């Protein structure tokens, strides 16, 4: 009898730190959706937060600037980005964000917030250093912390509190190894906008524990609540607050990979750290030059007006959000906190015991051709396993159709479970 040859151990193994940077950023189902599409299936994609993919075009001034500057985009720029572009970002922060001291040397440009988040964490963290990250929150922050050898410590934000942080718990989580506190506002995935009081309290925690604030404000221009966006840095003038933003969301050009980080701080603070950041920025030579040239145009008054119109009645984001709210209100098995900013809905599903949002999302793709991200990808709390994150970017008819599919599948899952004798609330919702 001949025995089958044993498979040889694969000699190429990935670095262990990659496992520490595990994330579900694009969701586990993206690959499967791609294959289904390749086989001709039409998928309603409410997965990735890419406005351009839903045909929401960039402001005309930005498109024009891109075309005009094409010839200038062949070379590298300075390591931190082109001086004139950094000056435009600094001016934006001084005149529109109420941060008077900011100059071009406080600004670093990068290939999206994604690259700058990695560089700024790499420059800060030693192995074992801890970073407080919102839970739920955008998983890039905990993934990069792990990749840099740090430990992401999730601080809970619960639905009962409007997805705002529990300050008592947060304070208890800050310890001797904690170096930084990440804030995302408006929040991906919950759509919450944290008010100035909450931001002030977070600044207080950073102050008490000597933490660097990392404020991811990439959705600052996408709000449905009255009043201007309040930057965290304005409430923490005595601390180093790194404020992140870019063109991927409000300007709808994520493919340009254009972002900035602004170091807001009292004079003289964090010099060595910021030199280390510049040194890491030099290692990648320069950010994408074409993306940089779009930034001054994106921060011009006409482009900002154009962006603001998106969230006003009649605007694409306003209409998609309204369609999502109306459609969710028709589904008794869905409940969703008001979406105050960004372009995501994060509804809770009244799932039968034992069925997770992961299971549900998989069936939703395979049987109903709708792609969403299960809530568990955004944090560690068990409660997230009953949530889905959906973008509110698609035209209203598509958004409505997607929620109808979700409602139908939910009914189907619940009645299957009831037939199997499982504990379920019956056709109506079991939400209190
Ligand atoms: N931060 C948050 C909260 C995000 O949601 C995203 C993308 O979805 C990013 C950062 C990454 O943005 P960028 O395209 O600038 O890398």
Short mmCIF file of C-alpha atoms and ligand atoms in Angstrom, two decimals:
data_model
loop_
_atom_site.label_atom_id
_atom_site.label_comp_id
_atom_site.label_asym_id
_atom_site.label_seq_id
_atom_site.Cartn_x
_atom_site.Cartn_y
_atom_site.Cartn_z
CA UNK A 1 0.00 0.00 0.00
CA UNK A 2 1.42 3.37 -0.97
CA UNK A 3 0.90 6.21 1.45
CA UNK A 4 0.24 9.71 0.20
CA UNK A 5 3.19 12.11 0.52
CA UNK A 6 2.82 14.37 3.54
CA UNK A 7 2.37 18.02 2.66
CA UNK A 8 5.62 19.87 3.30
CA UNK A 9 5.51 22.67 5.88
CA UNK A 10 5.40 26.00 4.08
CA UNK A 11 8.86 27.53 4.61
CA UNK A 12 7.55 31.07 4.15
CA UNK A 13 5.62 32.27 7.16
CA UNK A 14 4.38 35.81 7.72
CA UNK A 15 5.81 37.98 10.47
CA UNK A 16 4.05 37.53 13.81
CA UNK A 17 3.30 41.23 14.05
CA UNK A 18 0.95 40.93 11.07
CA UNK A 19 -1.32 38.77 13.21
CA UNK A 20 -1.20 41.53 15.85
CA UNK A 21 -2.48 43.89 13.15
CA UNK A 22 -5.44 41.69 12.23
CA UNK A 23 -8.45 43.65 11.00
CA UNK A 24 -11.63 43.26 9.05
CA UNK A 25 -11.45 46.63 7.36
CA UNK A 26 -12.98 45.68 4.06
CA UNK A 27 -15.07 42.94 5.67
CA UNK A 28 -14.61 39.22 5.12
CA UNK A 29 -17.25 39.12 2.41
CA UNK A 30 -15.60 41.53 -0.03
CA UNK A 31 -13.65 38.76 -1.78
CA UNK A 32 -16.77 36.64 -2.18
CA UNK A 33 -18.71 39.62 -3.55
CA UNK A 34 -15.92 40.20 -6.08
CA UNK A 35 -16.20 36.60 -7.28
CA UNK A 36 -19.98 36.80 -7.54
CA UNK A 37 -19.65 39.99 -9.58
CA UNK A 38 -17.09 38.36 -11.87
CA UNK A 39 -19.70 35.66 -12.53
CA UNK A 40 -22.20 38.33 -13.57
CA UNK A 41 -24.20 38.81 -10.34
CA UNK A 42 -25.36 42.37 -9.66
CA UNK A 43 -24.53 43.24 -6.06
CA UNK A 44 -25.85 46.20 -4.07
CA UNK A 45 -22.62 47.25 -2.39
CA UNK A 46 -23.17 48.93 0.96
CA UNK A 47 -19.79 47.74 2.23
CA UNK A 48 -16.87 50.08 1.67
CA UNK A 49 -17.24 53.81 2.43
CA UNK A 50 -16.30 54.98 -1.06
CA UNK A 51 -18.52 57.84 -2.30
CA UNK A 52 -16.93 57.78 -5.77
CA UNK A 53 -18.02 54.16 -6.24
CA UNK A 54 -21.63 55.35 -5.94
CA UNK A 55 -21.18 58.05 -8.56
CA UNK A 56 -21.03 60.97 -6.11
CA UNK A 57 -18.67 63.16 -8.11
CA UNK A 58 -15.97 65.47 -6.74
CA UNK A 59 -16.54 69.24 -6.60
CA UNK A 60 -15.99 70.73 -10.10
CA UNK A 61 -13.22 73.04 -8.77
CA UNK A 62 -11.29 69.98 -7.60
CA UNK A 63 -11.72 68.18 -10.91
CA UNK A 64 -10.51 71.33 -12.72
CA UNK A 65 -7.48 71.74 -10.42
CA UNK A 66 -6.50 68.13 -11.01
CA UNK A 67 -6.57 68.57 -14.78
CA UNK A 68 -4.70 71.88 -14.69
CA UNK A 69 -1.91 70.59 -12.46
CA UNK A 70 -1.40 67.25 -14.20
CA UNK A 71 1.88 68.39 -15.74
CA UNK A 72 3.27 69.35 -12.31
CA UNK A 73 2.63 65.97 -10.76
CA UNK A 74 5.50 63.92 -12.12
CA UNK A 75 8.13 64.59 -9.48
CA UNK A 76 8.45 63.93 -5.76
CA UNK A 77 7.52 66.69 -3.34
CA UNK A 78 9.16 67.53 0.01
CA UNK A 79 8.95 64.63 2.46
CA UNK A 80 6.14 66.24 4.45
CA UNK A 81 4.38 67.40 1.28
CA UNK A 82 4.48 70.47 -0.93
CA UNK A 83 4.95 73.67 1.07
CA UNK A 84 2.15 75.57 -0.69
CA UNK A 85 -0.27 72.71 0.01
CA UNK A 86 0.73 72.49 3.67
CA UNK A 87 0.19 76.27 3.85
CA UNK A 88 -3.34 75.81 2.47
CA UNK A 89 -4.14 73.17 5.13
CA UNK A 90 -2.69 75.40 7.87
CA UNK A 91 -4.78 78.34 6.68
CA UNK A 92 -7.90 76.15 6.73
CA UNK A 93 -7.18 75.22 10.35
CA UNK A 94 -6.52 78.83 11.34
CA UNK A 95 -9.46 80.46 9.62
CA UNK A 96 -12.18 77.79 9.67
CA UNK A 97 -11.24 75.56 12.58
CA UNK A 98 -10.34 78.27 15.09
CA UNK A 99 -6.78 77.04 15.69
CA UNK A 100 -4.80 80.27 15.35
CA UNK A 101 -1.21 79.08 15.84
CA UNK A 102 -1.05 76.56 12.99
CA UNK A 103 1.56 77.05 10.24
CA UNK A 104 2.80 74.90 7.33
CA UNK A 105 5.51 73.30 9.50
CA UNK A 106 2.75 71.80 11.69
CA UNK A 107 1.30 69.92 8.70
CA UNK A 108 2.36 66.59 7.16
CA UNK A 109 0.68 65.29 4.02
CA UNK A 110 0.27 61.63 3.23
CA UNK A 111 -1.32 58.96 1.10
CA UNK A 112 -4.60 59.21 2.93
CA UNK A 113 -5.17 59.22 6.68
CA UNK A 114 -4.28 55.54 6.49
CA UNK A 115 -0.61 56.20 5.79
CA UNK A 116 -0.35 59.06 8.27
CA UNK A 117 -1.93 57.00 11.05
CA UNK A 118 0.76 54.37 10.54
CA UNK A 119 3.62 56.89 10.44
CA UNK A 120 2.45 58.78 13.53
CA UNK A 121 1.98 55.57 15.54
CA UNK A 122 5.30 54.15 14.36
CA UNK A 123 7.04 57.32 15.49
CA UNK A 124 5.42 57.11 18.95
CA UNK A 125 5.16 53.51 20.09
CA UNK A 126 7.66 51.16 21.68
CA UNK A 127 6.74 47.49 22.09
CA UNK A 128 4.11 47.07 24.80
CA UNK A 129 2.96 50.70 24.75
CA UNK A 130 -0.81 51.02 24.96
CA UNK A 131 -3.22 53.06 22.86
CA UNK A 132 -6.83 53.65 23.89
CA UNK A 133 -9.14 53.11 20.92
CA UNK A 134 -12.92 53.58 20.70
CA UNK A 135 -15.00 50.40 20.70
CA UNK A 136 -16.77 50.29 18.29
CA UNK A 137 -14.50 52.30 16.02
CA UNK A 138 -12.68 52.22 12.72
CA UNK A 139 -10.44 49.13 13.01
CA UNK A 140 -7.43 50.70 11.30
CA UNK A 141 -6.36 52.29 14.58
CA UNK A 142 -6.14 49.09 16.59
CA UNK A 143 -4.62 47.19 13.64
CA UNK A 144 -1.81 49.70 13.18
CA UNK A 145 -1.20 49.86 16.93
CA UNK A 146 -0.66 46.08 16.88
CA UNK A 147 1.56 46.30 13.78
CA UNK A 148 3.74 48.85 15.57
CA UNK A 149 4.22 46.48 18.51
CA UNK A 150 1.74 48.35 20.69
CA UNK A 151 -1.38 47.12 22.44
CA UNK A 152 -4.76 48.56 21.50
CA UNK A 153 -6.96 48.94 24.57
CA UNK A 154 -10.61 49.33 23.55
CA UNK A 155 -12.70 51.84 25.49
CA UNK A 156 -16.42 51.07 25.37
CA UNK A 157 -18.98 53.30 23.71
CA UNK A 158 -22.46 51.89 24.19
CA UNK A 159 -25.61 52.31 22.17
CA UNK A 160 -27.60 53.16 25.30
CA UNK A 161 -25.36 56.26 25.68
CA UNK A 162 -25.75 57.32 22.03
CA UNK A 163 -22.51 55.48 21.22
CA UNK A 164 -20.57 57.91 23.39
CA UNK A 165 -17.67 56.77 25.57
CA UNK A 166 -18.02 55.70 29.17
CA UNK A 167 -15.60 58.12 30.80
CA UNK A 168 -15.34 56.20 34.10
CA UNK A 169 -14.29 53.05 32.32
CA UNK A 170 -11.94 54.98 30.05
CA UNK A 171 -10.22 56.59 33.02
CA UNK A 172 -9.72 53.20 34.64
CA UNK A 173 -8.19 51.79 31.44
CA UNK A 174 -5.46 54.45 31.28
CA UNK A 175 -2.31 53.11 32.92
CA UNK A 176 1.44 53.61 33.10
CA UNK A 177 2.02 52.15 29.59
CA UNK A 178 -0.72 54.21 27.92
CA UNK A 179 0.72 56.66 25.39
CA UNK A 180 -2.20 57.83 23.30
CA UNK A 181 -5.95 58.23 23.09
CA UNK A 182 -7.66 57.84 19.71
CA UNK A 183 -10.87 59.77 19.07
CA UNK A 184 -12.91 59.43 15.87
CA UNK A 185 -15.52 62.12 15.38
CA UNK A 186 -17.96 61.82 13.61
CA UNK A 187 -17.73 58.12 14.29
CA UNK A 188 -17.33 55.32 11.79
CA UNK A 189 -19.25 52.95 12.17
CA UNK A 190 -21.99 54.34 14.41
CA UNK A 191 -22.64 57.72 12.77
CA UNK A 192 -22.54 59.41 16.19
CA UNK A 193 -21.19 62.93 16.58
CA UNK A 194 -19.61 63.41 19.99
CA UNK A 195 -20.51 66.81 21.46
CA UNK A 196 -17.96 69.34 22.79
CA UNK A 197 -18.67 68.29 26.42
CA UNK A 198 -17.61 64.72 25.65
CA UNK A 199 -14.56 65.93 23.73
CA UNK A 200 -13.60 68.16 26.67
CA UNK A 201 -13.84 65.19 29.03
CA UNK A 202 -11.68 63.08 26.73
CA UNK A 203 -9.11 65.87 26.65
CA UNK A 204 -9.25 65.83 30.46
CA UNK A 205 -8.34 62.13 30.53
CA UNK A 206 -5.43 62.76 28.15
CA UNK A 207 -4.28 65.65 30.32
CA UNK A 208 -4.46 63.65 33.54
CA UNK A 209 -2.44 60.77 32.07
CA UNK A 210 -0.02 62.64 29.79
CA UNK A 211 -1.43 61.11 26.58
CA UNK A 212 -1.08 62.21 22.98
CA UNK A 213 -4.47 62.80 21.35
CA UNK A 214 -5.03 61.23 17.93
CA UNK A 215 -8.14 62.85 16.53
CA UNK A 216 -9.45 61.26 13.34
CA UNK A 217 -11.75 63.91 11.89
CA UNK A 218 -11.97 62.60 8.34
CA UNK A 219 -15.77 62.96 8.48
CA UNK A 220 -15.72 66.51 9.88
CA UNK A 221 -17.53 67.88 6.81
CA UNK A 222 -20.29 65.26 6.87
CA UNK A 223 -22.79 66.12 9.58
CA UNK A 224 -26.57 66.18 9.79
CA UNK A 225 -26.81 67.93 13.16
CA UNK A 226 -26.81 71.71 13.55
CA UNK A 227 -23.72 73.68 14.50
CA UNK A 228 -20.15 73.66 13.28
CA UNK A 229 -17.72 70.80 13.70
CA UNK A 230 -15.66 71.31 16.87
CA UNK A 231 -12.09 70.03 16.51
CA UNK A 232 -10.80 68.20 19.56
CA UNK A 233 -7.60 70.27 19.37
CA UNK A 234 -9.57 73.44 20.15
CA UNK A 235 -10.46 71.94 23.54
CA UNK A 236 -6.94 70.75 24.31
CA UNK A 237 -4.62 73.68 23.51
CA UNK A 238 -2.16 72.56 26.20
CA UNK A 239 -1.68 69.06 24.72
CA UNK A 240 -0.27 67.51 21.58
CA UNK A 241 -3.34 66.73 19.48
CA UNK A 242 -2.72 65.19 16.07
CA UNK A 243 -5.70 66.00 13.88
CA UNK A 244 -6.24 63.82 10.81
CA UNK A 245 -8.29 64.62 7.72
CA UNK A 246 -8.27 64.32 3.97
CA UNK A 247 -10.10 64.24 0.70
CA UNK A 248 -11.47 60.69 0.74
CA UNK A 249 -14.87 61.50 2.24
CA UNK A 250 -16.11 65.10 2.02
CA UNK A 251 -14.35 65.61 -1.33
CA UNK A 252 -15.24 62.13 -2.66
CA UNK A 253 -11.83 61.32 -4.14
CA UNK A 254 -10.49 58.45 -1.99
CA UNK A 255 -8.51 57.15 -4.95
CA UNK A 256 -6.27 60.21 -4.86
CA UNK A 257 -4.99 59.07 -1.45
CA UNK A 258 -4.70 62.64 -0.17
CA UNK A 259 -4.69 63.30 3.55
CA UNK A 260 -3.09 65.44 6.24
CA UNK A 261 -2.16 65.36 9.87
CA UNK A 262 -1.87 68.62 11.76
CA UNK A 263 0.14 68.78 14.99
CA UNK A 264 -1.72 71.17 17.27
CA UNK A 265 0.33 71.87 20.40
CA UNK A 266 1.75 74.51 22.67
CA UNK A 267 5.05 75.96 21.34
CA UNK A 268 8.06 73.72 21.86
CA UNK A 269 6.11 70.58 22.79
CA UNK A 270 6.92 67.22 21.15
CA UNK A 271 9.83 68.46 19.00
CA UNK A 272 11.76 65.18 19.04
CA UNK A 273 8.60 63.17 18.31
CA UNK A 274 7.70 65.36 15.34
CA UNK A 275 11.29 65.15 14.04
CA UNK A 276 10.92 61.36 14.19
CA UNK A 277 7.68 61.68 12.21
CA UNK A 278 9.46 63.77 9.55
CA UNK A 279 12.22 61.19 9.39
CA UNK A 280 9.67 58.40 8.78
CA UNK A 281 7.91 60.59 6.20
CA UNK A 282 11.24 60.99 4.39
CA UNK A 283 11.60 57.20 4.25
CA UNK A 284 8.63 57.02 1.91
CA UNK A 285 10.16 59.97 -0.03
CA UNK A 286 6.94 61.89 -0.65
CA UNK A 287 3.18 61.61 -0.65
CA UNK A 288 1.33 61.21 -3.95
CA UNK A 289 1.89 64.51 -5.77
CA UNK A 290 -1.34 64.57 -7.80
CA UNK A 291 -3.41 64.08 -4.66
CA UNK A 292 -1.63 66.96 -2.95
CA UNK A 293 -2.46 69.40 -5.71
CA UNK A 294 -6.15 68.72 -5.25
CA UNK A 295 -6.03 69.81 -1.58
CA UNK A 296 -6.01 73.63 -1.93
CA UNK A 297 -8.91 73.41 -4.39
CA UNK A 298 -10.79 71.07 -2.03
CA UNK A 299 -10.38 73.55 0.82
CA UNK A 300 -11.54 76.51 -1.29
CA UNK A 301 -14.87 78.15 -0.47
CA UNK A 302 -16.72 76.82 -3.59
CA UNK A 303 -15.60 73.24 -2.94
CA UNK A 304 -16.57 73.42 0.73
CA UNK A 305 -19.99 74.84 -0.23
CA UNK A 306 -20.37 72.02 -2.74
CA UNK A 307 -19.54 69.48 -0.01
CA UNK A 308 -21.94 71.07 2.48
CA UNK A 309 -24.75 70.76 -0.08
CA UNK A 310 -24.40 66.97 0.03
CA UNK A 311 -25.76 66.78 3.57
CA UNK A 312 -28.48 69.41 3.04
CA UNK A 313 -31.98 68.43 1.84
CA UNK A 314 -31.74 67.34 -1.78
CA UNK A 315 -28.05 66.42 -1.43
CA UNK A 316 -26.97 62.86 -2.25
CA UNK A 317 -25.90 62.01 1.31
CA UNK A 318 -28.97 63.59 2.87
CA UNK A 319 -31.28 61.67 0.55
CA UNK A 320 -29.52 58.33 1.05
CA UNK A 321 -29.64 58.82 4.82
CA UNK A 322 -33.35 59.68 4.70
CA UNK A 323 -34.05 56.63 2.52
CA UNK A 324 -32.19 54.44 5.02
CA UNK A 325 -34.08 55.86 7.99
CA UNK A 326 -37.45 55.49 6.26
CA UNK A 327 -36.67 51.94 5.17
CA UNK A 328 -35.43 50.95 8.65
CA UNK A 329 -38.53 52.40 10.29
CA UNK A 330 -40.59 49.97 8.15
CA UNK A 331 -38.68 46.96 9.45
CA UNK A 332 -39.74 45.99 12.98
CA UNK A 333 -36.67 43.79 13.41
CA UNK A 334 -34.20 46.66 12.93
CA UNK A 335 -33.32 49.44 15.28
CA UNK A 336 -30.82 52.19 14.63
CA UNK A 337 -29.62 55.20 16.60
CA UNK A 338 -29.92 58.47 14.69
CA UNK A 339 -27.14 58.99 12.20
CA UNK A 340 -25.67 62.37 13.14
CA UNK A 341 -22.64 62.35 10.85
CA UNK A 342 -20.54 60.32 8.38
CA UNK A 343 -22.33 58.04 5.91
CA UNK A 344 -23.04 54.85 7.78
CA UNK A 345 -26.05 53.26 9.44
CA UNK A 346 -25.31 50.80 12.23
CA UNK A 347 -28.63 49.05 12.92
CA UNK A 348 -29.15 46.33 15.48
CA UNK A 349 -30.94 43.28 14.18
CA UNK A 350 -33.41 41.32 16.22
CA UNK A 351 -31.69 38.02 15.41
CA UNK A 352 -32.74 34.69 16.89
CA UNK A 353 -30.43 33.31 19.56
CA UNK A 354 -27.34 31.70 18.05
CA UNK A 355 -27.46 33.62 14.77
CA UNK A 356 -24.77 36.30 14.47
CA UNK A 357 -24.53 39.32 12.20
CA UNK A 358 -21.68 37.45 10.47
CA UNK A 359 -24.01 34.58 9.55
CA UNK A 360 -26.69 37.01 8.52
CA UNK A 361 -24.38 39.15 6.36
CA UNK A 362 -23.08 36.03 4.58
CA UNK A 363 -26.61 34.92 3.72
CA UNK A 364 -27.53 38.45 2.72
CA UNK A 365 -24.75 38.43 0.15
CA UNK A 366 -25.25 34.89 -1.12
CA UNK A 367 -29.04 34.83 -1.23
CA UNK A 368 -29.99 38.50 -1.58
CA UNK A 369 -26.95 40.05 -3.34
CA UNK A 370 -26.46 42.80 -0.77
CA UNK A 371 -22.98 43.44 0.63
CA UNK A 372 -22.64 44.89 4.15
CA UNK A 373 -20.09 44.61 6.97
CA UNK A 374 -20.96 42.69 10.16
CA UNK A 375 -20.74 44.82 13.30
CA UNK A 376 -18.19 42.58 15.02
CA UNK A 377 -15.51 43.93 12.65
CA UNK A 378 -15.60 47.24 14.47
CA UNK A 379 -14.87 46.22 18.01
CA UNK A 380 -14.76 43.66 20.75
CA UNK A 381 -18.11 44.00 22.58
CA UNK A 382 -20.46 40.99 22.20
CA UNK A 383 -23.36 43.36 21.49
CA UNK A 384 -21.75 44.32 18.15
CA UNK A 385 -22.47 40.80 16.86
CA UNK A 386 -26.08 41.86 16.37
CA UNK A 387 -25.22 44.92 14.25
CA UNK A 388 -24.55 45.52 10.58
CA UNK A 389 -22.75 48.50 9.12
CA UNK A 390 -24.18 49.82 5.88
CA UNK A 391 -23.05 52.81 3.88
CA UNK A 392 -25.66 55.46 3.15
CA UNK A 393 -24.12 56.45 -0.16
CA UNK A 394 -26.19 54.63 -2.75
CA UNK A 395 -29.13 56.30 -4.54
CA UNK A 396 -32.34 56.17 -2.44
CA UNK A 397 -33.99 53.43 -4.55
CA UNK A 398 -30.99 51.15 -4.09
CA UNK A 399 -30.74 51.90 -0.38
CA UNK A 400 -34.45 51.15 0.05
CA UNK A 401 -34.16 47.91 -1.92
CA UNK A 402 -31.23 46.79 0.25
CA UNK A 403 -33.19 47.36 3.46
CA UNK A 404 -36.18 45.50 2.04
CA UNK A 405 -33.90 42.53 1.38
CA UNK A 406 -32.57 42.77 4.93
CA UNK A 407 -36.10 42.86 6.36
CA UNK A 408 -37.23 39.89 4.23
CA UNK A 409 -34.21 37.82 5.12
CA UNK A 410 -34.65 38.66 8.78
CA UNK A 411 -38.24 37.39 8.64
CA UNK A 412 -37.02 34.24 6.88
CA UNK A 413 -34.27 33.59 9.43
CA UNK A 414 -36.67 34.13 12.31
CA UNK A 415 -39.33 31.81 10.92
CA UNK A 416 -36.75 29.10 10.13
CA UNK A 417 -35.59 29.36 13.69
CA UNK A 418 -39.15 29.21 15.02
CA UNK A 419 -39.82 26.06 12.96
CA UNK A 420 -36.74 24.48 14.47
CA UNK A 421 -38.20 25.24 17.88
CA UNK A 422 -35.63 27.89 18.73
CA UNK A 423 -36.34 30.67 21.15
CA UNK A 424 -37.48 33.55 18.99
CA UNK A 425 -39.75 36.45 19.51
CA UNK A 426 -42.09 35.56 16.67
CA UNK A 427 -42.90 37.77 13.74
CA UNK A 428 -42.85 41.02 15.67
CA UNK A 429 -39.74 42.57 17.14
CA UNK A 430 -38.49 41.51 20.56
CA UNK A 431 -36.91 44.94 21.10
CA UNK A 432 -38.07 46.49 24.33
N1 LIG B 1 -10.43 57.09 9.30
C1 LIG B 1 -11.69 56.69 9.26
C2 LIG B 1 -12.57 56.88 10.45
C3 LIG B 1 -12.20 56.10 8.10
O1 LIG B 1 -13.48 55.70 8.06
C4 LIG B 1 -11.35 55.93 6.98
C5 LIG B 1 -11.83 55.27 5.75
O2 LIG B 1 -12.92 54.77 5.65
C6 LIG B 1 -10.02 56.36 7.10
C7 LIG B 1 -9.60 56.95 8.26
C8 LIG B 1 -9.04 56.19 5.96
O3 LIG B 1 -9.07 57.28 5.11
P1 LIG B 1 -8.08 57.54 3.93
O4 LIG B 1 -8.81 57.22 2.67
O5 LIG B 1 -7.73 59.00 4.03
O6 LIG B 1 -6.89 56.68 4.12
#
